[in-house]
mmCIF file of C-alpha atoms in Angstrom:
data_model
loop_
_atom_site.group_PDB
_atom_site.id
_atom_site.type_symbol
_atom_site.label_atom_id
_atom_site.label_comp_id
_atom_site.label_asym_id
_atom_site.label_seq_id
_atom_site.Cartn_x
_atom_site.Cartn_y
_atom_site.Cartn_z
ATOM 1 C CA UNK A 1 -48.105 57.360 33.367
ATOM 2 C CA UNK A 2 -48.300 60.934 32.098
ATOM 3 C CA UNK A 3 -51.778 62.374 31.716
ATOM 4 C CA UNK A 4 -51.768 66.005 30.702
ATOM 5 C CA UNK A 5 -54.310 68.338 32.212
ATOM 6 C CA UNK A 6 -57.767 67.783 33.680
ATOM 7 C CA UNK A 7 -60.281 65.837 31.618
ATOM 8 C CA UNK A 8 -62.754 68.641 30.936
ATOM 9 C CA UNK A 9 -63.501 67.727 27.322
ATOM 10 C CA UNK A 10 -61.482 67.548 24.131
ATOM 11 C CA UNK A 11 -59.030 70.321 23.334
ATOM 12 C CA UNK A 12 -58.545 72.035 19.970
ATOM 13 C CA UNK A 13 -55.155 73.021 18.550
ATOM 14 C CA UNK A 14 -54.960 74.817 15.195
ATOM 15 C CA UNK A 15 -51.937 74.519 12.931
ATOM 16 C CA UNK A 16 -50.853 77.668 11.092
ATOM 17 C CA UNK A 17 -48.675 75.784 8.621
ATOM 18 C CA UNK A 18 -50.995 76.441 5.668
ATOM 19 C CA UNK A 19 -51.309 80.117 6.482
ATOM 20 C CA UNK A 20 -47.531 80.486 6.457
ATOM 21 C CA UNK A 21 -47.242 78.748 3.113
ATOM 22 C CA UNK A 22 -50.023 80.369 1.131
ATOM 23 C CA UNK A 23 -49.515 79.835 -2.613
ATOM 24 C CA UNK A 24 -48.185 82.857 -4.427
ATOM 25 C CA UNK A 25 -45.989 84.292 -1.702
ATOM 26 C CA UNK A 26 -42.780 85.561 -3.216
ATOM 27 C CA UNK A 27 -39.337 86.039 -1.776
ATOM 28 C CA UNK A 28 -39.477 88.424 1.139
ATOM 29 C CA UNK A 29 -43.268 88.217 1.454
ATOM 30 C CA UNK A 30 -44.512 86.759 4.730
ATOM 31 C CA UNK A 31 -47.638 86.326 6.801
ATOM 32 C CA UNK A 32 -47.776 87.639 10.369
ATOM 33 C CA UNK A 33 -48.195 84.352 12.187
ATOM 34 C CA UNK A 34 -48.427 85.991 15.600
ATOM 35 C CA UNK A 35 -51.506 87.918 14.444
ATOM 36 C CA UNK A 36 -53.066 84.694 13.132
ATOM 37 C CA UNK A 37 -52.201 82.933 16.390
ATOM 38 C CA UNK A 38 -54.060 85.660 18.255
ATOM 39 C CA UNK A 39 -57.118 85.159 16.010
ATOM 40 C CA UNK A 40 -57.019 81.389 16.580
ATOM 41 C CA UNK A 41 -56.915 81.855 20.354
ATOM 42 C CA UNK A 42 -59.667 84.478 20.144
ATOM 43 C CA UNK A 43 -61.823 81.840 18.449
ATOM 44 C CA UNK A 44 -61.446 79.511 21.421
ATOM 45 C CA UNK A 45 -58.592 77.160 20.513
ATOM 46 C CA UNK A 46 -56.509 75.834 23.390
ATOM 47 C CA UNK A 47 -53.297 75.972 21.397
ATOM 48 C CA UNK A 48 -51.432 76.910 18.229
ATOM 49 C CA UNK A 49 -49.152 74.621 16.237
ATOM 50 C CA UNK A 50 -46.262 75.394 13.896
ATOM 51 C CA UNK A 51 -44.456 72.819 11.738
ATOM 52 C CA UNK A 52 -40.656 72.692 11.680
ATOM 53 C CA UNK A 53 -39.570 70.839 8.550
ATOM 54 C CA UNK A 54 -36.846 71.327 5.980
ATOM 55 C CA UNK A 55 -38.949 73.091 3.321
ATOM 56 C CA UNK A 56 -40.814 75.492 5.575
ATOM 57 C CA UNK A 57 -38.413 78.362 5.001
ATOM 58 C CA UNK A 58 -41.130 80.997 5.161
ATOM 59 C CA UNK A 59 -41.344 80.469 8.933
ATOM 60 C CA UNK A 60 -38.515 82.397 10.560
ATOM 61 C CA UNK A 61 -37.093 82.257 14.069
ATOM 62 C CA UNK A 62 -38.745 85.619 14.749
ATOM 63 C CA UNK A 63 -42.100 84.159 13.668
ATOM 64 C CA UNK A 64 -41.678 81.306 16.104
ATOM 65 C CA UNK A 65 -40.649 83.567 18.966
ATOM 66 C CA UNK A 66 -43.615 85.899 18.400
ATOM 67 C CA UNK A 67 -46.119 83.038 18.248
ATOM 68 C CA UNK A 68 -44.628 81.587 21.436
ATOM 69 C CA UNK A 69 -45.018 84.994 23.107
ATOM 70 C CA UNK A 70 -48.672 85.286 22.053
ATOM 71 C CA UNK A 71 -49.415 81.804 23.377
ATOM 72 C CA UNK A 72 -47.663 82.592 26.644
ATOM 73 C CA UNK A 73 -49.492 85.903 27.097
ATOM 74 C CA UNK A 74 -52.861 84.304 26.341
ATOM 75 C CA UNK A 75 -52.055 81.208 28.430
ATOM 76 C CA UNK A 76 -52.487 78.820 25.555
ATOM 77 C CA UNK A 77 -50.264 75.970 24.419
ATOM 78 C CA UNK A 78 -47.459 76.569 21.934
ATOM 79 C CA UNK A 79 -47.071 73.320 19.966
ATOM 80 C CA UNK A 80 -44.437 72.354 17.430
ATOM 81 C CA UNK A 81 -44.552 69.521 14.938
ATOM 82 C CA UNK A 82 -41.014 68.308 14.302
ATOM 83 C CA UNK A 83 -39.329 65.569 12.320
ATOM 84 C CA UNK A 84 -36.635 63.110 13.280
ATOM 85 C CA UNK A 85 -34.004 65.670 12.291
ATOM 86 C CA UNK A 86 -32.304 66.343 15.606
ATOM 87 C CA UNK A 87 -31.812 70.071 15.042
ATOM 88 C CA UNK A 88 -35.600 70.489 14.921
ATOM 89 C CA UNK A 89 -35.895 68.970 18.385
ATOM 90 C CA UNK A 90 -33.157 71.268 19.677
ATOM 91 C CA UNK A 91 -34.987 74.288 18.244
ATOM 92 C CA UNK A 92 -38.218 73.161 19.869
ATOM 93 C CA UNK A 93 -36.469 72.808 23.211
ATOM 94 C CA UNK A 94 -34.910 76.265 22.929
ATOM 95 C CA UNK A 95 -38.299 77.760 22.070
ATOM 96 C CA UNK A 96 -39.791 76.147 25.187
ATOM 97 C CA UNK A 97 -42.700 74.539 23.366
ATOM 98 C CA UNK A 98 -45.430 73.108 25.574
ATOM 99 C CA UNK A 99 -45.971 70.109 23.300
ATOM 100 C CA UNK A 100 -43.815 68.547 20.625
ATOM 101 C CA UNK A 101 -45.215 66.159 18.015
ATOM 102 C CA UNK A 102 -42.528 63.913 16.568
ATOM 103 C CA UNK A 103 -43.129 62.402 13.147
ATOM 104 C CA UNK A 104 -41.694 61.849 9.687
ATOM 105 C CA UNK A 105 -40.957 64.569 7.152
ATOM 106 C CA UNK A 106 -43.899 65.589 4.975
ATOM 107 C CA UNK A 107 -43.305 67.935 2.065
ATOM 108 C CA UNK A 108 -45.522 70.928 1.462
ATOM 109 C CA UNK A 109 -48.632 70.158 -0.644
ATOM 110 C CA UNK A 110 -48.119 66.407 -0.276
ATOM 111 C CA UNK A 111 -50.902 64.591 1.548
ATOM 112 C CA UNK A 112 -48.707 61.951 3.090
ATOM 113 C CA UNK A 113 -48.657 60.369 6.513
ATOM 114 C CA UNK A 114 -46.138 61.710 9.023
ATOM 115 C CA UNK A 115 -46.387 58.715 11.351
ATOM 116 C CA UNK A 116 -43.273 56.959 12.594
ATOM 117 C CA UNK A 117 -42.507 53.247 12.357
ATOM 118 C CA UNK A 118 -41.614 52.537 15.960
ATOM 119 C CA UNK A 119 -39.350 49.561 15.309
ATOM 120 C CA UNK A 120 -37.188 51.734 13.034
ATOM 121 C CA UNK A 121 -37.298 54.929 15.103
ATOM 122 C CA UNK A 122 -37.432 53.861 18.742
ATOM 123 C CA UNK A 123 -33.722 54.657 19.205
ATOM 124 C CA UNK A 124 -34.259 58.198 17.981
ATOM 125 C CA UNK A 125 -37.416 58.601 20.050
ATOM 126 C CA UNK A 126 -35.515 57.609 23.179
ATOM 127 C CA UNK A 127 -32.782 60.102 22.270
ATOM 128 C CA UNK A 128 -35.391 62.853 21.983
ATOM 129 C CA UNK A 129 -36.927 61.817 25.309
ATOM 130 C CA UNK A 130 -33.513 62.165 26.903
ATOM 131 C CA UNK A 131 -33.007 65.606 25.322
ATOM 132 C CA UNK A 132 -36.339 66.801 26.711
ATOM 133 C CA UNK A 133 -35.957 65.132 30.094
ATOM 134 C CA UNK A 134 -35.229 68.320 32.053
ATOM 135 C CA UNK A 135 -37.637 70.521 30.096
ATOM 136 C CA UNK A 136 -41.376 71.146 30.423
ATOM 137 C CA UNK A 137 -42.034 69.957 26.857
ATOM 138 C CA UNK A 138 -44.461 67.054 26.543
ATOM 139 C CA UNK A 139 -43.506 64.682 23.718
ATOM 140 C CA UNK A 140 -46.180 63.064 21.546
ATOM 141 C CA UNK A 141 -45.115 60.461 18.995
ATOM 142 C CA UNK A 142 -47.161 60.345 15.792
ATOM 143 C CA UNK A 143 -48.322 56.829 14.907
ATOM 144 C CA UNK A 144 -50.344 55.055 12.261
ATOM 145 C CA UNK A 145 -53.819 54.283 13.649
ATOM 146 C CA UNK A 146 -53.282 50.523 13.752
ATOM 147 C CA UNK A 147 -53.446 47.959 16.518
ATOM 148 C CA UNK A 148 -49.874 46.927 15.765
ATOM 149 C CA UNK A 149 -48.601 50.488 16.281
ATOM 150 C CA UNK A 150 -50.653 50.825 19.477
ATOM 151 C CA UNK A 151 -49.231 47.613 20.903
ATOM 152 C CA UNK A 152 -45.693 48.696 20.030
ATOM 153 C CA UNK A 153 -46.273 52.043 21.756
ATOM 154 C CA UNK A 154 -47.309 50.224 24.925
ATOM 155 C CA UNK A 155 -44.340 47.869 24.640
ATOM 156 C CA UNK A 156 -41.941 50.827 24.413
ATOM 157 C CA UNK A 157 -43.632 52.761 27.224
ATOM 158 C CA UNK A 158 -45.067 55.588 25.108
ATOM 159 C CA UNK A 159 -48.062 56.990 26.961
ATOM 160 C CA UNK A 160 -48.639 60.187 24.954
ATOM 161 C CA UNK A 161 -49.339 59.599 21.260
ATOM 162 C CA UNK A 162 -50.969 61.201 18.252
ATOM 163 C CA UNK A 163 -52.776 59.041 15.710
ATOM 164 C CA UNK A 164 -52.235 60.209 12.130
ATOM 165 C CA UNK A 165 -55.658 60.279 10.452
ATOM 166 C CA UNK A 166 -54.380 61.101 6.948
ATOM 167 C CA UNK A 167 -55.885 57.954 5.441
ATOM 168 C CA UNK A 168 -58.821 57.248 7.759
ATOM 169 C CA UNK A 169 -60.128 60.829 7.624
ATOM 170 C CA UNK A 170 -60.988 60.426 3.941
ATOM 171 C CA UNK A 171 -63.170 57.448 4.855
ATOM 172 C CA UNK A 172 -65.046 59.177 7.678
ATOM 173 C CA UNK A 173 -66.938 61.477 5.322
ATOM 174 C CA UNK A 174 -67.110 58.999 2.438
ATOM 175 C CA UNK A 175 -70.488 58.671 0.676
ATOM 176 C CA UNK A 176 -69.914 54.910 1.039
ATOM 177 C CA UNK A 177 -71.565 54.327 4.414
ATOM 178 C CA UNK A 178 -69.885 50.964 4.959
ATOM 179 C CA UNK A 179 -66.477 52.562 4.456
ATOM 180 C CA UNK A 180 -67.293 55.392 6.878
ATOM 181 C CA UNK A 181 -68.651 52.905 9.432
ATOM 182 C CA UNK A 182 -65.504 50.772 9.251
ATOM 183 C CA UNK A 183 -63.229 53.809 9.665
ATOM 184 C CA UNK A 184 -65.158 55.156 12.651
ATOM 185 C CA UNK A 185 -65.363 51.705 14.262
ATOM 186 C CA UNK A 186 -61.625 51.288 13.867
ATOM 187 C CA UNK A 187 -60.525 54.599 15.349
ATOM 188 C CA UNK A 188 -63.027 54.471 18.235
ATOM 189 C CA UNK A 189 -61.987 50.959 19.255
ATOM 190 C CA UNK A 190 -58.317 51.942 19.013
ATOM 191 C CA UNK A 191 -58.917 55.009 21.181
ATOM 192 C CA UNK A 192 -60.703 52.927 23.821
ATOM 193 C CA UNK A 193 -57.923 50.337 23.785
ATOM 194 C CA UNK A 194 -55.203 52.931 24.340
ATOM 195 C CA UNK A 195 -57.241 54.732 27.010
ATOM 196 C CA UNK A 196 -57.670 51.506 28.967
ATOM 197 C CA UNK A 197 -53.882 51.265 29.133
ATOM 198 C CA UNK A 198 -53.460 54.822 30.393
ATOM 199 C CA UNK A 199 -52.415 56.422 27.084
ATOM 200 C CA UNK A 200 -53.377 59.996 26.267
ATOM 201 C CA UNK A 201 -54.459 60.039 22.619
ATOM 202 C CA UNK A 202 -54.523 63.012 20.264
ATOM 203 C CA UNK A 203 -55.780 62.942 16.671
ATOM 204 C CA UNK A 204 -54.265 64.877 13.773
ATOM 205 C CA UNK A 205 -53.382 64.684 10.100
ATOM 206 C CA UNK A 206 -56.115 65.347 7.525
ATOM 207 C CA UNK A 207 -58.993 65.928 9.945
ATOM 208 C CA UNK A 208 -61.867 67.953 8.511
ATOM 209 C CA UNK A 209 -64.122 70.247 10.570
ATOM 210 C CA UNK A 210 -67.100 67.926 10.005
ATOM 211 C CA UNK A 211 -65.162 64.986 11.519
ATOM 212 C CA UNK A 212 -64.559 66.564 14.898
ATOM 213 C CA UNK A 213 -68.068 66.399 16.335
ATOM 214 C CA UNK A 214 -68.369 62.716 15.421
ATOM 215 C CA UNK A 215 -64.990 61.893 16.969
ATOM 216 C CA UNK A 216 -65.403 64.166 19.999
ATOM 217 C CA UNK A 217 -68.489 62.243 21.128
ATOM 218 C CA UNK A 218 -66.417 59.260 22.192
ATOM 219 C CA UNK A 219 -64.398 60.876 24.980
ATOM 220 C CA UNK A 220 -61.372 58.735 24.017
ATOM 221 C CA UNK A 221 -59.430 61.569 22.384
ATOM 222 C CA UNK A 222 -57.970 64.334 24.509
ATOM 223 C CA UNK A 223 -57.057 66.715 21.698
ATOM 224 C CA UNK A 224 -57.705 67.366 18.009
ATOM 225 C CA UNK A 225 -55.049 68.972 15.816
ATOM 226 C CA UNK A 226 -56.422 70.572 12.664
ATOM 227 C CA UNK A 227 -54.873 72.837 10.040
ATOM 228 C CA UNK A 228 -55.175 72.717 6.282
ATOM 229 C CA UNK A 229 -58.737 71.431 6.229
ATOM 230 C CA UNK A 230 -59.879 74.430 8.276
ATOM 231 C CA UNK A 231 -58.496 76.955 5.787
ATOM 232 C CA UNK A 232 -61.485 76.970 3.350
ATOM 233 C CA UNK A 233 -63.832 77.908 6.191
ATOM 234 C CA UNK A 234 -61.301 80.422 7.507
ATOM 235 C CA UNK A 235 -61.118 82.132 4.119
ATOM 236 C CA UNK A 236 -64.921 82.327 3.912
ATOM 237 C CA UNK A 237 -65.750 83.255 7.508
ATOM 238 C CA UNK A 238 -62.530 84.649 8.922
ATOM 239 C CA UNK A 239 -60.087 82.630 10.984
ATOM 240 C CA UNK A 240 -61.435 83.545 14.415
ATOM 241 C CA UNK A 241 -65.052 82.867 13.405
ATOM 242 C CA UNK A 242 -64.149 79.530 11.793
ATOM 243 C CA UNK A 243 -62.315 78.390 14.928
ATOM 244 C CA UNK A 244 -65.207 79.546 17.121
ATOM 245 C CA UNK A 245 -67.709 77.553 15.040
ATOM 246 C CA UNK A 246 -65.496 74.476 15.201
ATOM 247 C CA UNK A 247 -65.008 74.853 18.955
ATOM 248 C CA UNK A 248 -68.767 75.089 19.474
ATOM 249 C CA UNK A 249 -69.331 71.904 17.472
ATOM 250 C CA UNK A 250 -66.802 70.084 19.615
ATOM 251 C CA UNK A 251 -68.220 71.441 22.866
ATOM 252 C CA UNK A 252 -71.712 70.310 21.857
ATOM 253 C CA UNK A 253 -70.626 66.792 20.934
ATOM 254 C CA UNK A 254 -72.582 64.245 22.961
ATOM 255 C CA UNK A 255 -74.446 66.972 24.859
ATOM 256 C CA UNK A 256 -77.819 68.682 24.630
ATOM 257 C CA UNK A 257 -79.416 67.844 21.294
ATOM 258 C CA UNK A 258 -76.458 65.619 20.430
ATOM 259 C CA UNK A 259 -76.907 63.076 23.248
ATOM 260 C CA UNK A 260 -77.669 59.488 22.200
ATOM 261 C CA UNK A 261 -81.208 59.852 23.605
ATOM 262 C CA UNK A 262 -81.907 62.909 21.437
ATOM 263 C CA UNK A 263 -80.424 61.248 18.390
ATOM 264 C CA UNK A 264 -82.602 58.188 19.069
ATOM 265 C CA UNK A 265 -85.650 60.457 19.308
ATOM 266 C CA UNK A 266 -84.930 62.128 15.973
ATOM 267 C CA UNK A 267 -84.495 58.788 14.215
ATOM 268 C CA UNK A 268 -87.758 57.501 15.711
ATOM 269 C CA UNK A 269 -89.569 60.622 14.500
ATOM 270 C CA UNK A 270 -88.083 60.214 11.057
ATOM 271 C CA UNK A 271 -89.315 56.634 10.832
ATOM 272 C CA UNK A 272 -92.774 57.626 12.122
ATOM 273 C CA UNK A 273 -93.010 60.247 9.395
ATOM 274 C CA UNK A 274 -92.223 57.852 6.577
ATOM 275 C CA UNK A 275 -94.954 56.942 4.141
ATOM 276 C CA UNK A 276 -96.245 53.484 3.356
ATOM 277 C CA UNK A 277 -92.935 51.853 2.524
ATOM 278 C CA UNK A 278 -91.895 48.237 2.502
ATOM 279 C CA UNK A 279 -89.630 48.572 5.548
ATOM 280 C CA UNK A 280 -91.929 50.738 7.702
ATOM 281 C CA UNK A 281 -93.039 48.018 10.139
ATOM 282 C CA UNK A 282 -89.528 46.617 10.512
ATOM 283 C CA UNK A 283 -88.063 50.067 11.114
ATOM 284 C CA UNK A 284 -90.684 50.826 13.771
ATOM 285 C CA UNK A 285 -89.803 47.574 15.568
ATOM 286 C CA UNK A 286 -86.122 48.446 15.273
ATOM 287 C CA UNK A 287 -86.776 51.818 16.932
ATOM 288 C CA UNK A 288 -88.616 50.137 19.802
ATOM 289 C CA UNK A 289 -86.384 47.132 20.373
ATOM 290 C CA UNK A 290 -82.825 47.891 19.202
ATOM 291 C CA UNK A 291 -82.376 51.635 18.776
ATOM 292 C CA UNK A 292 -82.421 52.556 22.522
ATOM 293 C CA UNK A 293 -79.242 50.472 23.014
ATOM 294 C CA UNK A 294 -77.304 51.904 20.074
ATOM 295 C CA UNK A 295 -74.224 54.095 20.464
ATOM 296 C CA UNK A 296 -71.574 55.091 17.944
ATOM 297 C CA UNK A 297 -70.466 53.727 15.568
ATOM 298 C CA UNK A 298 -73.729 51.757 15.189
ATOM 299 C CA UNK A 299 -75.878 54.827 15.848
ATOM 300 C CA UNK A 300 -73.817 56.837 13.354
ATOM 301 C CA UNK A 301 -74.380 54.160 10.684
ATOM 302 C CA UNK A 302 -78.133 54.076 11.349
ATOM 303 C CA UNK A 303 -78.323 57.870 11.011
ATOM 304 C CA UNK A 304 -76.425 57.804 7.728
ATOM 305 C CA UNK A 305 -78.549 54.990 6.287
ATOM 306 C CA UNK A 306 -81.883 56.564 7.242
ATOM 307 C CA UNK A 307 -80.808 59.986 5.974
ATOM 308 C CA UNK A 308 -80.186 58.614 2.489
ATOM 309 C CA UNK A 309 -82.490 57.178 -0.183
ATOM 310 C CA UNK A 310 -84.517 54.355 1.347
ATOM 311 C CA UNK A 311 -84.285 52.424 -1.878
ATOM 312 C CA UNK A 312 -80.617 51.854 -1.051
ATOM 313 C CA UNK A 313 -81.497 50.472 2.378
ATOM 314 C CA UNK A 314 -84.154 48.214 0.878
ATOM 315 C CA UNK A 315 -81.673 46.854 -1.646
ATOM 316 C CA UNK A 316 -79.284 45.904 1.170
ATOM 317 C CA UNK A 317 -81.978 44.333 3.315
ATOM 318 C CA UNK A 318 -83.463 42.170 0.569
ATOM 319 C CA UNK A 319 -80.234 41.398 -1.329
ATOM 320 C CA UNK A 320 -79.604 37.699 -1.834
ATOM 321 C CA UNK A 321 -75.926 38.254 -1.055
ATOM 322 C CA UNK A 322 -75.095 41.072 1.318
ATOM 323 C CA UNK A 323 -71.692 42.720 0.798
ATOM 324 C CA UNK A 324 -69.507 41.715 3.744
ATOM 325 C CA UNK A 325 -68.621 45.357 4.434
ATOM 326 C CA UNK A 326 -72.235 45.958 5.558
ATOM 327 C CA UNK A 327 -72.563 42.797 7.650
ATOM 328 C CA UNK A 328 -71.523 44.469 10.929
ATOM 329 C CA UNK A 329 -74.094 47.277 10.764
ATOM 330 C CA UNK A 330 -76.818 46.558 13.334
ATOM 331 C CA UNK A 331 -79.662 48.265 11.453
ATOM 332 C CA UNK A 332 -79.126 46.116 8.367
ATOM 333 C CA UNK A 333 -78.571 42.969 10.412
ATOM 334 C CA UNK A 334 -81.809 43.533 12.360
ATOM 335 C CA UNK A 335 -83.903 44.247 9.269
ATOM 336 C CA UNK A 336 -82.527 41.229 7.406
ATOM 337 C CA UNK A 337 -83.400 38.986 10.350
ATOM 338 C CA UNK A 338 -86.935 40.349 10.697
ATOM 339 C CA UNK A 339 -87.878 41.344 7.140
ATOM 340 C CA UNK A 340 -86.004 38.731 5.121
ATOM 341 C CA UNK A 341 -85.275 35.870 7.538
ATOM 342 C CA UNK A 342 -84.754 33.389 4.743
ATOM 343 C CA UNK A 343 -81.799 35.429 3.509
ATOM 344 C CA UNK A 344 -80.172 36.480 6.766
ATOM 345 C CA UNK A 345 -77.975 33.390 6.814
ATOM 346 C CA UNK A 346 -76.845 33.457 3.212
ATOM 347 C CA UNK A 347 -73.082 33.478 2.574
ATOM 348 C CA UNK A 348 -71.639 36.952 2.382
ATOM 349 C CA UNK A 349 -69.553 38.246 -0.454
ATOM 350 C CA UNK A 350 -67.145 41.152 -0.478
ATOM 351 C CA UNK A 351 -68.232 44.350 -2.167
ATOM 352 C CA UNK A 352 -66.568 45.303 -5.409
#
């Protein structure tokens, strides 16, 4: 089983794909990717990623060589995202990339998944493994974040994978708390499952800066790969400052004021400060009896629910028919059992 590097906390790798493909660049106009790579590393990232796909013509061989040199000089990882086109793998091998992420082609400006269907691509994956056998490149195969894909990866002996978060990432910051809870529950349980079987798991594809602290708390994910979603902050703050802020959020995940105990304390204080509301007594009992045992994703859901309008929480607790998507949330389950016991056993219906 291949486990890369000491487990000292999650790593951050920043993709410069968006910077190289800024809208409005004309023929002959380029961005100095090596300079941007230096700024990313200055901000605290452990690596830099470049995408090699058919429509990324603005990234030249000289660009790649210079970025590789910067990463080597600064002792950071040079990562390449490649497709199943074999010439991309050969280029990555020649460039001596530290990590290669193998996925499907994704066109510029299209928010599509790059994950591979293992049953269809296992032959090609094995060919790539053979090509890289005598190199120092570590191969990560990009997968859909599903149990089926995870089980196939184990069946085929793939112990270094990246989960493509293109679809789940949109749910993590959804205003619909049940949707966010389901997405977080799913990816955390999948990460734990793969970890138990000795798989090193990276996350990429559509991650937003706000997602990383929530995901980094779990300890199941060894590395986060982020790119396009960081660009708005980079344009406002500067690339190095944006990466530094993101790195600090990740480093603080689950530590200091972000430990479960501190999060429990803040929720208890919030409940204590509430006025004379219908749920006050039930919430105080919840904080005494159930809250000390909560961890993510249940703790995350409780924080989201208590941060929003309490009228929404009351509606869920006293609803005659609770939407099934909320049925797994401990805070709601507890309050329905204690505040509305006559309704806690009513048949559930699906939302929408």
